[in-house]
mmCIF file of C-alpha atoms and ligand atoms in Angstrom:
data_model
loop_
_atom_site.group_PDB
_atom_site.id
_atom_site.type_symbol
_atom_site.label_atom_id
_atom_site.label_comp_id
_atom_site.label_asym_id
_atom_site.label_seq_id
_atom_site.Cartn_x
_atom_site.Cartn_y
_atom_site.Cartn_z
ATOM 1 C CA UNK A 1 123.455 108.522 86.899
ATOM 2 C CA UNK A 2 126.437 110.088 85.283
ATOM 3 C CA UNK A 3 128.233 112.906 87.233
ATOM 4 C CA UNK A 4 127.679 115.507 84.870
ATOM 5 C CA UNK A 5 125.727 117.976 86.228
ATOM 6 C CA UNK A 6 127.829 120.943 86.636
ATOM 7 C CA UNK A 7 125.837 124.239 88.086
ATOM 8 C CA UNK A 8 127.748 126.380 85.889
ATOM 9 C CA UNK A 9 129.581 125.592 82.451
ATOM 10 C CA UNK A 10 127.906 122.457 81.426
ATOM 11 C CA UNK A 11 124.698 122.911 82.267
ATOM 12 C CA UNK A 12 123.153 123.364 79.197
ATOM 13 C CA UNK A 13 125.363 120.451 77.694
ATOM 14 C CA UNK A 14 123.612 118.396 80.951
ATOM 15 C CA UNK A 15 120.452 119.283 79.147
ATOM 16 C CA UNK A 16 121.021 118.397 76.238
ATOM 17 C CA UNK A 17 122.196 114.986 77.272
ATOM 18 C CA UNK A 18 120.486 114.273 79.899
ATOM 19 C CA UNK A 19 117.653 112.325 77.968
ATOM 20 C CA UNK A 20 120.056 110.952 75.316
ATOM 21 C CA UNK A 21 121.627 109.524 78.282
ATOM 22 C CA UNK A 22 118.682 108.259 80.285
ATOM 23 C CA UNK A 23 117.561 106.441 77.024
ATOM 24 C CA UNK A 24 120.878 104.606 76.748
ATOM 25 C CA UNK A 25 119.958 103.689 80.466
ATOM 26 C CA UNK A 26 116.693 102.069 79.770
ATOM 27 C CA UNK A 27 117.668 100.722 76.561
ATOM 28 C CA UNK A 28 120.628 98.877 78.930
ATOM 29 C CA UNK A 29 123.109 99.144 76.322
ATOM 30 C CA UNK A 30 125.584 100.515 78.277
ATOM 31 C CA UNK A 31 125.867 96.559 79.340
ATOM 32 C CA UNK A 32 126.101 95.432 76.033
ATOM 33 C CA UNK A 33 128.820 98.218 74.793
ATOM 34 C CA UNK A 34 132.367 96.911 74.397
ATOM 35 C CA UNK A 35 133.994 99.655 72.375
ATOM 36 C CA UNK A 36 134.784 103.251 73.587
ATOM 37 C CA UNK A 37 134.342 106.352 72.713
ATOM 38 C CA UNK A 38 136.911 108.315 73.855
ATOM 39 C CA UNK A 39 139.143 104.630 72.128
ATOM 40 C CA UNK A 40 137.337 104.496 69.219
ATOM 41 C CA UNK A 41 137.428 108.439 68.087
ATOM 42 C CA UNK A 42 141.007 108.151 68.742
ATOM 43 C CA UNK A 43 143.363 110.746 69.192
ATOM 44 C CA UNK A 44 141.439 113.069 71.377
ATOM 45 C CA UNK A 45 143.178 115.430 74.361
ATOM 46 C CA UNK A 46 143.628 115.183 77.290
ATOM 47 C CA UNK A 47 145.263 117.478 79.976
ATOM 48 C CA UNK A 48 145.752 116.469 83.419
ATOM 49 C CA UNK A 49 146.858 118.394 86.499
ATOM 50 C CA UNK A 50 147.691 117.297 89.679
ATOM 51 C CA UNK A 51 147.624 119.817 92.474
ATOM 52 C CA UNK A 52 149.072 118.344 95.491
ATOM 53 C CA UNK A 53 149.665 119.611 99.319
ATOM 54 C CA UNK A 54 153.566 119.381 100.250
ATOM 55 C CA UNK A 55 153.461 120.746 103.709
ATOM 56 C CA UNK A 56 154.735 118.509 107.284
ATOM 57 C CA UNK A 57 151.176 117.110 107.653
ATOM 58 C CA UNK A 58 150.597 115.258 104.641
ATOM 59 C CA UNK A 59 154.385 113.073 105.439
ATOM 60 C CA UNK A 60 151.817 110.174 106.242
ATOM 61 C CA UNK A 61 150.121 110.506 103.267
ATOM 62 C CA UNK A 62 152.505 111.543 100.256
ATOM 63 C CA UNK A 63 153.546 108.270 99.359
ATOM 64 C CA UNK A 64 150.069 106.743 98.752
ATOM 65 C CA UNK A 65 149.219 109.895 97.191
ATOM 66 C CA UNK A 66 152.344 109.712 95.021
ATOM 67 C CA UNK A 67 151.418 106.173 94.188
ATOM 68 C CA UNK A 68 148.360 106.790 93.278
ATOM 69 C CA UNK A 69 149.037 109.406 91.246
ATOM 70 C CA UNK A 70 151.163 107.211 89.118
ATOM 71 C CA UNK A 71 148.822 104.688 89.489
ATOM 72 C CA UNK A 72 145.534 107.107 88.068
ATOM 73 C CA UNK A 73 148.740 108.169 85.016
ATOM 74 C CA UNK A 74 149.609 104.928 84.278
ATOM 75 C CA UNK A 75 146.158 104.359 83.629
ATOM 76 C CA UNK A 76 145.002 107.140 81.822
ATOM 77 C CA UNK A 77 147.894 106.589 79.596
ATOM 78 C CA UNK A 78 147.635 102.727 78.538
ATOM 79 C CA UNK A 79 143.789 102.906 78.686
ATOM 80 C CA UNK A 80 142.889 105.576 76.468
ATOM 81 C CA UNK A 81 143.852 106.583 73.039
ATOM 82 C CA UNK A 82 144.950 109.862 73.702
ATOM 83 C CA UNK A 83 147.211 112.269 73.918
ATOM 84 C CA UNK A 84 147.686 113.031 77.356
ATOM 85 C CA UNK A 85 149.966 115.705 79.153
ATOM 86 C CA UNK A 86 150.487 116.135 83.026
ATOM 87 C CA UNK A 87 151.618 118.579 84.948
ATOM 88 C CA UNK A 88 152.195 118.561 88.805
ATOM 89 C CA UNK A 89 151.552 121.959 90.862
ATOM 90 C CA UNK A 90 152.868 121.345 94.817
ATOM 91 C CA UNK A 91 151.582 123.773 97.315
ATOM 92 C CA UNK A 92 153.362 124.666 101.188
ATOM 93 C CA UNK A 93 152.165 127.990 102.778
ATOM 94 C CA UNK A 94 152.746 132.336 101.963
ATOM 95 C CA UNK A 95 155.576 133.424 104.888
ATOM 96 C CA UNK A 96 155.775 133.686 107.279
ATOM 97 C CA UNK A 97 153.890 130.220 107.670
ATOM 98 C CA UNK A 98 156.514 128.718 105.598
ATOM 99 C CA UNK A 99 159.200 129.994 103.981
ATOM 100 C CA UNK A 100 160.241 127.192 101.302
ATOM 101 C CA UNK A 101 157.800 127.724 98.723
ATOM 102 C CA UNK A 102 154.218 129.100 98.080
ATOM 103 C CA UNK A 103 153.574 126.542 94.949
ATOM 104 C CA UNK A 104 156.199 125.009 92.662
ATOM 105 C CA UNK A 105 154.528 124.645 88.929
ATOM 106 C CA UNK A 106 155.319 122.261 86.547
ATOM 107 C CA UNK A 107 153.648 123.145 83.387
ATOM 108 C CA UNK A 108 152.416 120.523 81.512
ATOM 109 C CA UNK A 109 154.864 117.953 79.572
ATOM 110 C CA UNK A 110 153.496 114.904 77.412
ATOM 111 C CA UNK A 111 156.259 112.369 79.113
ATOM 112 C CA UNK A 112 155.576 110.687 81.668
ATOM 113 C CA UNK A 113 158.915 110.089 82.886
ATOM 114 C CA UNK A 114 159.055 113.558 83.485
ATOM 115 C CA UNK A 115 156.174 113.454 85.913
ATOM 116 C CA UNK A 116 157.497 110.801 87.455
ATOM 117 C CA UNK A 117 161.007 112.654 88.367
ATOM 118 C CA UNK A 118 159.180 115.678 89.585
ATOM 119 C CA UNK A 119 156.409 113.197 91.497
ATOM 120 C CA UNK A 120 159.707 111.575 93.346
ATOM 121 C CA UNK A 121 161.415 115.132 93.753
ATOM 122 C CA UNK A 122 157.940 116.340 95.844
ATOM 123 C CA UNK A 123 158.861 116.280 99.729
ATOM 124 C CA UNK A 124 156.272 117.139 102.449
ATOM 125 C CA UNK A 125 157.414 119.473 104.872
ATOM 126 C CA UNK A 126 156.642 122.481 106.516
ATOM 127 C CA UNK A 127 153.632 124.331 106.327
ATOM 128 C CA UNK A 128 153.185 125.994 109.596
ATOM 129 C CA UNK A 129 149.637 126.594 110.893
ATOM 130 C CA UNK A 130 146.815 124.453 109.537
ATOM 131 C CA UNK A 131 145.371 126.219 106.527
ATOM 132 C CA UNK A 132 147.616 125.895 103.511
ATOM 133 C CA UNK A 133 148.175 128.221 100.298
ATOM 134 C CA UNK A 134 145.192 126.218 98.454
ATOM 135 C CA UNK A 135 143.909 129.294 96.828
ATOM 136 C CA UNK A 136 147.165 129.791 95.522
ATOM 137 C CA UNK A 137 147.496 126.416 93.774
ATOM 138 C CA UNK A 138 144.229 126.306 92.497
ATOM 139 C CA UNK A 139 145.150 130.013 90.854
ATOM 140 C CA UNK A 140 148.033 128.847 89.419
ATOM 141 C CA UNK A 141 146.454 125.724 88.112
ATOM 142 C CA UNK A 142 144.100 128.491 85.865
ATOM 143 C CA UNK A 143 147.449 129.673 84.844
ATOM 144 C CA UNK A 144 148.387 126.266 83.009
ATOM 145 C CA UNK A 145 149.026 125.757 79.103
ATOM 146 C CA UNK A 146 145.812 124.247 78.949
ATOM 147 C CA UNK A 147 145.467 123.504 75.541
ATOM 148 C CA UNK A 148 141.901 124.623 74.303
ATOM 149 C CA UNK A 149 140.691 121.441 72.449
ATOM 150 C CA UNK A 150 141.520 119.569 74.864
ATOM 151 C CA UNK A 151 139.629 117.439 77.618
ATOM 152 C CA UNK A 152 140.675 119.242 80.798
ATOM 153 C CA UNK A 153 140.985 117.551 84.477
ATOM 154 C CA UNK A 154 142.457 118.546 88.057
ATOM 155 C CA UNK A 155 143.139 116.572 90.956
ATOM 156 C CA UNK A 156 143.617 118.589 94.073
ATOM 157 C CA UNK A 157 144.957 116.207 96.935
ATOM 158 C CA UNK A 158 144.617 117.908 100.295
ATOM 159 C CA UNK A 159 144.219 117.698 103.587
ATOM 160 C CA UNK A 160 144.249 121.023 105.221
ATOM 161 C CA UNK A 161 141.498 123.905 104.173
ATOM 162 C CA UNK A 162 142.301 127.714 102.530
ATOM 163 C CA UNK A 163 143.317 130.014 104.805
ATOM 164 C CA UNK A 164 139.981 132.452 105.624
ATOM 165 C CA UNK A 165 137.662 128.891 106.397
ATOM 166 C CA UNK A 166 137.930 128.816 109.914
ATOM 167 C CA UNK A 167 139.347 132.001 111.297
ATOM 168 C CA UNK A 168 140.548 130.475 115.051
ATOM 169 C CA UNK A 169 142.951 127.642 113.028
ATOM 170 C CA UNK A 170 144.407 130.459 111.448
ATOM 171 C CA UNK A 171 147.339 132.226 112.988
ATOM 172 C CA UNK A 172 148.470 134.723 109.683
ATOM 173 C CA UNK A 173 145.497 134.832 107.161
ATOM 174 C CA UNK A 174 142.136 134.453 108.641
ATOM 175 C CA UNK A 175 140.474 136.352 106.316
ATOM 176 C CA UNK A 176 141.533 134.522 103.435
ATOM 177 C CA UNK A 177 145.062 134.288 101.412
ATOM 178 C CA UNK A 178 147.184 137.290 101.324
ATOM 179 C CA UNK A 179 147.290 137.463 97.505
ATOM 180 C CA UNK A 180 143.931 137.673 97.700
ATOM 181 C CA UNK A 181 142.681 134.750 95.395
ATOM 182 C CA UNK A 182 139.423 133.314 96.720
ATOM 183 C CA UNK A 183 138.785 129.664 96.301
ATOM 184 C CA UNK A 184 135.221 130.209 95.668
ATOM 185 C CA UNK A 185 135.974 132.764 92.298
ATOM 186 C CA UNK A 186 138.801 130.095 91.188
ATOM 187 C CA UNK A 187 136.949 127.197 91.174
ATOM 188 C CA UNK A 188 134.622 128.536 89.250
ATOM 189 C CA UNK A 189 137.200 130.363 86.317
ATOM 190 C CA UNK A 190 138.266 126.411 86.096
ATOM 191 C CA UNK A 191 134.754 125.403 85.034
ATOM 192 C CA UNK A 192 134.795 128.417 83.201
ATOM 193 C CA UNK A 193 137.554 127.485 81.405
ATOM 194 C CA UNK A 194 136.028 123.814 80.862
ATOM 195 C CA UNK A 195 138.083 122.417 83.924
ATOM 196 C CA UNK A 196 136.598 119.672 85.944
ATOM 197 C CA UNK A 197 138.062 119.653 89.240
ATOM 198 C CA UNK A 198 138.315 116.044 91.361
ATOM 199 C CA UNK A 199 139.701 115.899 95.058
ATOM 200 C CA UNK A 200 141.471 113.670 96.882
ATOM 201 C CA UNK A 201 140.576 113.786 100.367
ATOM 202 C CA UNK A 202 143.557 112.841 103.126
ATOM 203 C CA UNK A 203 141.075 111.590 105.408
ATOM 204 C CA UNK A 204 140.869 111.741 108.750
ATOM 205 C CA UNK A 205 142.752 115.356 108.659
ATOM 206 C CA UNK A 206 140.707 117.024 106.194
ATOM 207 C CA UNK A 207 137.297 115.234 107.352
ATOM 208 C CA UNK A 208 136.856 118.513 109.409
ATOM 209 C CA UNK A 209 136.828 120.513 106.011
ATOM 210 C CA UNK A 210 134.813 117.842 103.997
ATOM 211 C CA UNK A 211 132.188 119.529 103.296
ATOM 212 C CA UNK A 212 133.997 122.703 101.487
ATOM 213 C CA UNK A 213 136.457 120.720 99.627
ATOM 214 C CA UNK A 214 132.991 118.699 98.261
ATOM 215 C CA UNK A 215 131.382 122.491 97.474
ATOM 216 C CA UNK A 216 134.439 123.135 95.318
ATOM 217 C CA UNK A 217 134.184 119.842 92.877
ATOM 218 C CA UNK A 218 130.783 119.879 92.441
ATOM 219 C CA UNK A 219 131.163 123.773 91.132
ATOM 220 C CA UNK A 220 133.428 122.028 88.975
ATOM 221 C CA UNK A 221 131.702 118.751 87.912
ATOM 222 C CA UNK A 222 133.771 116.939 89.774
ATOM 223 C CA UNK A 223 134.016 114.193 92.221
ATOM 224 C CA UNK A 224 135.160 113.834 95.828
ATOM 225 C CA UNK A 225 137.298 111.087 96.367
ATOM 226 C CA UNK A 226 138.676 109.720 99.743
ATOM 227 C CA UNK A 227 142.473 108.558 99.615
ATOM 228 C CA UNK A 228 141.750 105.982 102.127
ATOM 229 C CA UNK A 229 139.955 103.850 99.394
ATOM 230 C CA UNK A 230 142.536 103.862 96.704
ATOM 231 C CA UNK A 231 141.026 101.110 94.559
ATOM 232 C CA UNK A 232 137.938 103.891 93.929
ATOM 233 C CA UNK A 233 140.241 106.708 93.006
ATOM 234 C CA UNK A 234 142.042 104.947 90.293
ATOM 235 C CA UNK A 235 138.118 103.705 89.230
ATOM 236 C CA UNK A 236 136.963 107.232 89.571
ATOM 237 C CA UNK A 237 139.364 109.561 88.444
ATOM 238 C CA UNK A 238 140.484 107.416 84.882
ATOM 239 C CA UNK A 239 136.473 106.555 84.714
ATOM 240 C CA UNK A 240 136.246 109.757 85.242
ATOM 241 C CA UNK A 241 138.575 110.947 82.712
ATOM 242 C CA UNK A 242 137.054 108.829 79.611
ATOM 243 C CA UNK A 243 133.356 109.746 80.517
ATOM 244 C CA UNK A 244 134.175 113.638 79.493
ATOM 245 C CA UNK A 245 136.301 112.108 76.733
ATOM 246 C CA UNK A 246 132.956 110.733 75.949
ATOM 247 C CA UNK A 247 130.491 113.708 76.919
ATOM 248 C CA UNK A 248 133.169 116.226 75.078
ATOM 249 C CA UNK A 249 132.286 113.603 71.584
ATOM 250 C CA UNK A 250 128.827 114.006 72.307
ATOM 251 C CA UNK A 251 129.316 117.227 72.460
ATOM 252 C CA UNK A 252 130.727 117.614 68.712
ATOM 253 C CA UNK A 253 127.930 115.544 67.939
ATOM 254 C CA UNK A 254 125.121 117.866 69.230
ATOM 255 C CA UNK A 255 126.485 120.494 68.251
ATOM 256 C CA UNK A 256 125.983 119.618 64.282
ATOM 257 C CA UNK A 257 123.066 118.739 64.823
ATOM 258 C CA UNK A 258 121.955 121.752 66.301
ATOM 259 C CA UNK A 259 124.068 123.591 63.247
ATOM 260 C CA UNK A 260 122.016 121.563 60.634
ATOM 261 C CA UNK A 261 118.649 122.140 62.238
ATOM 262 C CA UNK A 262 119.074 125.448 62.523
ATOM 263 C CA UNK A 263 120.467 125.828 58.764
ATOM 264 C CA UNK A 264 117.058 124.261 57.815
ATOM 265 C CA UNK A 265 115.667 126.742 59.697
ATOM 266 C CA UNK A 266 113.790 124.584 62.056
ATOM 267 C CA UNK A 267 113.935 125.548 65.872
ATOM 268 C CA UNK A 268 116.286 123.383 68.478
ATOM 269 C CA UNK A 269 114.368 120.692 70.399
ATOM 270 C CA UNK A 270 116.541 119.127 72.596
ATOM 271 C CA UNK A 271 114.985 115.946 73.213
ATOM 272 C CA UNK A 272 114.714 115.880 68.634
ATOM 273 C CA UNK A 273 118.192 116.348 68.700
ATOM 274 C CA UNK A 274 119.329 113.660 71.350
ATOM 275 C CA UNK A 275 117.525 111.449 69.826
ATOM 276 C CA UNK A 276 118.639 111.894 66.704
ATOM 277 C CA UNK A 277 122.376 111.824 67.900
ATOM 278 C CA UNK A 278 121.562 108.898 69.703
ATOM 279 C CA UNK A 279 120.200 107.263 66.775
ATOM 280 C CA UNK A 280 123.687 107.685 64.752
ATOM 281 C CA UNK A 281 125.406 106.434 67.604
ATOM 282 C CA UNK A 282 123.675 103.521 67.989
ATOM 283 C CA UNK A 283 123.680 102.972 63.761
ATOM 284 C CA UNK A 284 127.650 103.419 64.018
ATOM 285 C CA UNK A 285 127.945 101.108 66.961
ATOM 286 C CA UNK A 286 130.049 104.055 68.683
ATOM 287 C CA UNK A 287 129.087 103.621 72.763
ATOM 288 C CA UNK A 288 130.476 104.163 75.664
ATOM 289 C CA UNK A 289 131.059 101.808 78.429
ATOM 290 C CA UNK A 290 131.552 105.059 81.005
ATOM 291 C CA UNK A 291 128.026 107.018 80.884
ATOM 292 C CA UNK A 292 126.564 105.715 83.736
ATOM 293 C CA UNK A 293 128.422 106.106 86.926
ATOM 294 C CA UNK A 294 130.255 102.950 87.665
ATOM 295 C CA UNK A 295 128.998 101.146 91.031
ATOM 296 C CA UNK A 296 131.327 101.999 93.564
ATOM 297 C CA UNK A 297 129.923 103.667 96.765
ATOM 298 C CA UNK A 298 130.839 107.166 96.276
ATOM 299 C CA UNK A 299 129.996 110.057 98.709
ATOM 300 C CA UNK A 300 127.104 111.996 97.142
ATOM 301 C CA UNK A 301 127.094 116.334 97.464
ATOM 302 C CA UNK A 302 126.186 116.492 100.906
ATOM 303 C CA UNK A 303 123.329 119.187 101.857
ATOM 304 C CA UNK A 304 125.804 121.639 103.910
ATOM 305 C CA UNK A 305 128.469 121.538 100.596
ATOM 306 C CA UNK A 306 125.512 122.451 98.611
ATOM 307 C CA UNK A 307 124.794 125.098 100.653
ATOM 308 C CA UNK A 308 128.784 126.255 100.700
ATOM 309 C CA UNK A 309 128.668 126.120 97.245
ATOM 310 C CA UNK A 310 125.877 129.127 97.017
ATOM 311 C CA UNK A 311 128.486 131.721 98.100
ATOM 312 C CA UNK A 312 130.547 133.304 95.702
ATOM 313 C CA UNK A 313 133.491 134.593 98.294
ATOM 314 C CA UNK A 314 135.155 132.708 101.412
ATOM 315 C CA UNK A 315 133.666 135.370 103.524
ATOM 316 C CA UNK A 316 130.483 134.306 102.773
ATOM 317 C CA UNK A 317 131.362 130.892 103.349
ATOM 318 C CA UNK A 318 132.324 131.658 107.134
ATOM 319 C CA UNK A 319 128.660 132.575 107.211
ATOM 320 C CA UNK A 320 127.526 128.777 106.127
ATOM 321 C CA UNK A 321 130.567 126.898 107.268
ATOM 322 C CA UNK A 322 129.780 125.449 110.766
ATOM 323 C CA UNK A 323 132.712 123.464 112.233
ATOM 324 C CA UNK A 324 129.640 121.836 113.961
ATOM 325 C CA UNK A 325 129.701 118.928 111.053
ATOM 326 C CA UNK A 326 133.189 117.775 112.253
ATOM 327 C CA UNK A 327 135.682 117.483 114.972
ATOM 328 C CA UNK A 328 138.924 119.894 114.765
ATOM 329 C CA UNK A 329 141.399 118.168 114.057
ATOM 330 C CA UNK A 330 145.259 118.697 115.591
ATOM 331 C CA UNK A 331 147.917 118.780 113.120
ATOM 332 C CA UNK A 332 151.063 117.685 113.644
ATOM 333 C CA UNK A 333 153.886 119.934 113.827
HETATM 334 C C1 NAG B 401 144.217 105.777 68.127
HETATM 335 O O1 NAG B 401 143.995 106.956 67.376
HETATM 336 C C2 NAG B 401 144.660 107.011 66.136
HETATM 337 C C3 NAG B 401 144.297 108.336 65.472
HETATM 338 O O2 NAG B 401 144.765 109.393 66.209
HETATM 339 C C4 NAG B 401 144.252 105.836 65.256
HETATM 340 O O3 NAG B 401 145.002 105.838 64.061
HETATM 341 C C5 NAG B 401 144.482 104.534 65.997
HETATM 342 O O4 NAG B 401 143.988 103.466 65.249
HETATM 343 C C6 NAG B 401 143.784 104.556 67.350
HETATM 344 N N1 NAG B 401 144.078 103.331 68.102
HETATM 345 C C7 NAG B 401 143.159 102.643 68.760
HETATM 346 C C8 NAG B 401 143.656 101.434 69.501
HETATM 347 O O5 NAG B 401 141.979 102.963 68.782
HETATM 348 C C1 NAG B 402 152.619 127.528 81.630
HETATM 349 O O1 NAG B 402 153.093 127.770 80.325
HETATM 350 C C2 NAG B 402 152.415 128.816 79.654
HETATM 351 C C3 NAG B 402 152.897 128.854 78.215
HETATM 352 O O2 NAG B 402 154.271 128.708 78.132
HETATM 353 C C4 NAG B 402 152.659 130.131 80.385
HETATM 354 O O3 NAG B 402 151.996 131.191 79.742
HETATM 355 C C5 NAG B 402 152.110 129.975 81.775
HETATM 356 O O4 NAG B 402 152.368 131.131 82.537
HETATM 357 C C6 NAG B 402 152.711 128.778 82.489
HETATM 358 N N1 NAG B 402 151.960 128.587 83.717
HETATM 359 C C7 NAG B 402 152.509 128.545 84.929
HETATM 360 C C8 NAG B 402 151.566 128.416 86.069
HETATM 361 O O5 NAG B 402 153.702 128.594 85.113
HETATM 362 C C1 NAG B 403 130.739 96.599 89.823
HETATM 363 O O1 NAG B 403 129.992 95.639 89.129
HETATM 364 C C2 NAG B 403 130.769 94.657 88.451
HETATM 365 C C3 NAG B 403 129.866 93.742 87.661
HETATM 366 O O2 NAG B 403 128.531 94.117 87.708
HETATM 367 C C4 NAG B 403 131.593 93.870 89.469
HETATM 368 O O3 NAG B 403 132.412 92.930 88.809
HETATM 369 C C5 NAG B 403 132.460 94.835 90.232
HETATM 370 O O4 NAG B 403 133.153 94.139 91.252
HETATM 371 C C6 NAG B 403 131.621 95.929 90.874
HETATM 372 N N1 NAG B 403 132.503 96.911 91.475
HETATM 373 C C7 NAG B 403 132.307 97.370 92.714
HETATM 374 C C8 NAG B 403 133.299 98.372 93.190
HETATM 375 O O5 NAG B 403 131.389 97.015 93.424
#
């Protein structure tokens, strides 16, 4: 099944296509498809944000994160007919944990180059205690020129939780950041705004957390992604990208059709309208090759990052959040 069942913005949207896409399931053409959606439209927009963890602990990890972050750009850019901007917010700790930077922000450019000079510029040091400013860089990733029309993605690459998770890690902020952003608001003010958030998991450091960073991408239709297996990030993330290329055409789609039926002044039946979108679809030849997931072994939304995902404040998610699902895990200094 496709991944797009987001609690909060696109729920409806999930409605709407959920039987248009369970009848391109049955109907197997999503073997059969060659062209693209998000190729064929052409021209569609695409913003992508990286939100990446600079502090001491992830020295063993920033170059394959690095790497695949060009790897996941390179992608998105030769693969897709789109207009794509990037922009790269790093994250290190509030003082006195660390007393470099809370985030750096690079807003978004459309050159690549650029990203790549400020990808090879990001150093990992730093960071002090275990919990890192995460609340902070997911804020300031809300704060990004996101440009409205445009298909809108973040990759947070971790492996350390938000201060306020697990109060006895935490030697400054154990109730939570000092600045007083809560994860659990932010996340969902990105899928608010339309944002679909992805993470990249440092794994084995952040295995401990798993289950909260998982609670934050699926309240924003996103995906958890291990950096560990590398050749399923670059598969999942770009996939990724081009199936909301593809859901945000479908989209358009319903959405004139529930114009015109409601111009005629008949009343909106979803399963009318998919079908009838599905119908001009098929008669124009326009598929997609990315509506079902693709067959890697992904991680589904375990049962405790379900549960996480109820509260609506880090304080409530010390109630929920047992350490009991993983081992603590020592960082190094
Ligand atoms: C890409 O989109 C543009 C319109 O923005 C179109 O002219 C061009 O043919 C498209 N290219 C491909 C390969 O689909
Ligand atoms: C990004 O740029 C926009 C527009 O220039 C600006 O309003 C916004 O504050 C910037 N965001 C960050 C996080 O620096
Ligand atoms: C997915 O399936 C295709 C063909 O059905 C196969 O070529 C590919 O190796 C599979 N990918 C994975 C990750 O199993």
């Amino acid at each position: 099944m496709v991944h797009i069942m987001n609690p909060l913005g696109k729920m409806v949207m999930a409605l709407l296509f959920l039987p248009l896409v369970e009848s391109m399931a049955v109907n197997g053409l999503n073997q059969q498809v060659q062209r693209d959606i998000a190729g064929s439209a052409g021209g569609q927009a695409l913003d992508l944000a990286f939100v990446m963890d600079c502090t001491g602990s992830m020295g063993s990890y920033i170059d394959t994160a690095r790497k695949h972050i060009q790897a996941i750009v390179d992608e998105i850019v030769t693969s897709s007919n789109t207009t794509v901007r990037l922009a790269l917010i790093e994250y290190r700790d509030h003082p006195p944990q660390d007393n470099t930077f809370v985030t750096k922000t690079y807003n978004f450019t459309d050159s690549v180059f650029m990203m790549k000079i400020w990808l090879n510029a990001a150093r990992a040091t730093g960071g002090g205690d275990g919990p890192e400013a995460v609340a902070e860089a997911l804020f300031k990733a809300t704060k990004l020129s996101w440009r409205p029309e445009a298909t809108k993605i973040t990759v947070l690459i971790s492996d350390a939780p938000p201060h306020g998770l697990v109060p006895s890690q935490d030697s400054s902020f154990p109730n939570g950041s000092p600045t007083g952003h809560d994860p659990m608001k932010i996340v969902r003010d990105l899928a608010q705004m339309g944002v679909t958030l992805y993470i990249i998991g440092c794994e084995p450091a952040i295995l401990p957390y798993k289950d909260f960073f998982m609670a934050l991408d699926y309240l924003a239709g996103g995906q958890y992604v291990p950096l560990s297996r590398p050749e399923l990030l670059v598969d999942v993330i770009t996939g990724g990208a081009q199936e909301e290329l593809s859901i945000q055409k479908f989209e358009k789609l319903v959405q004139v059709e529930v114009q015109k039926t409601i111009a005629a002044g008949g009343t909106v039946d979803k399963q009318k309208i998919s079908q009838t979108v599905y119908n001009e679809l098929v008669n124009s030849g326009a598929t997609s090759t990315h509506l079902l997931l693709n067959n890697a072994t992904l991680e589904g939304t375990t049962d405790a990052a379900k549960q996480i995902a109820s509260a609506t404040s880090m304080a409530e998610v010390r109630l929920h959040f047992h350490m009991a699902t993983a081992k603590p895990y020592t960082y190094p200094t």
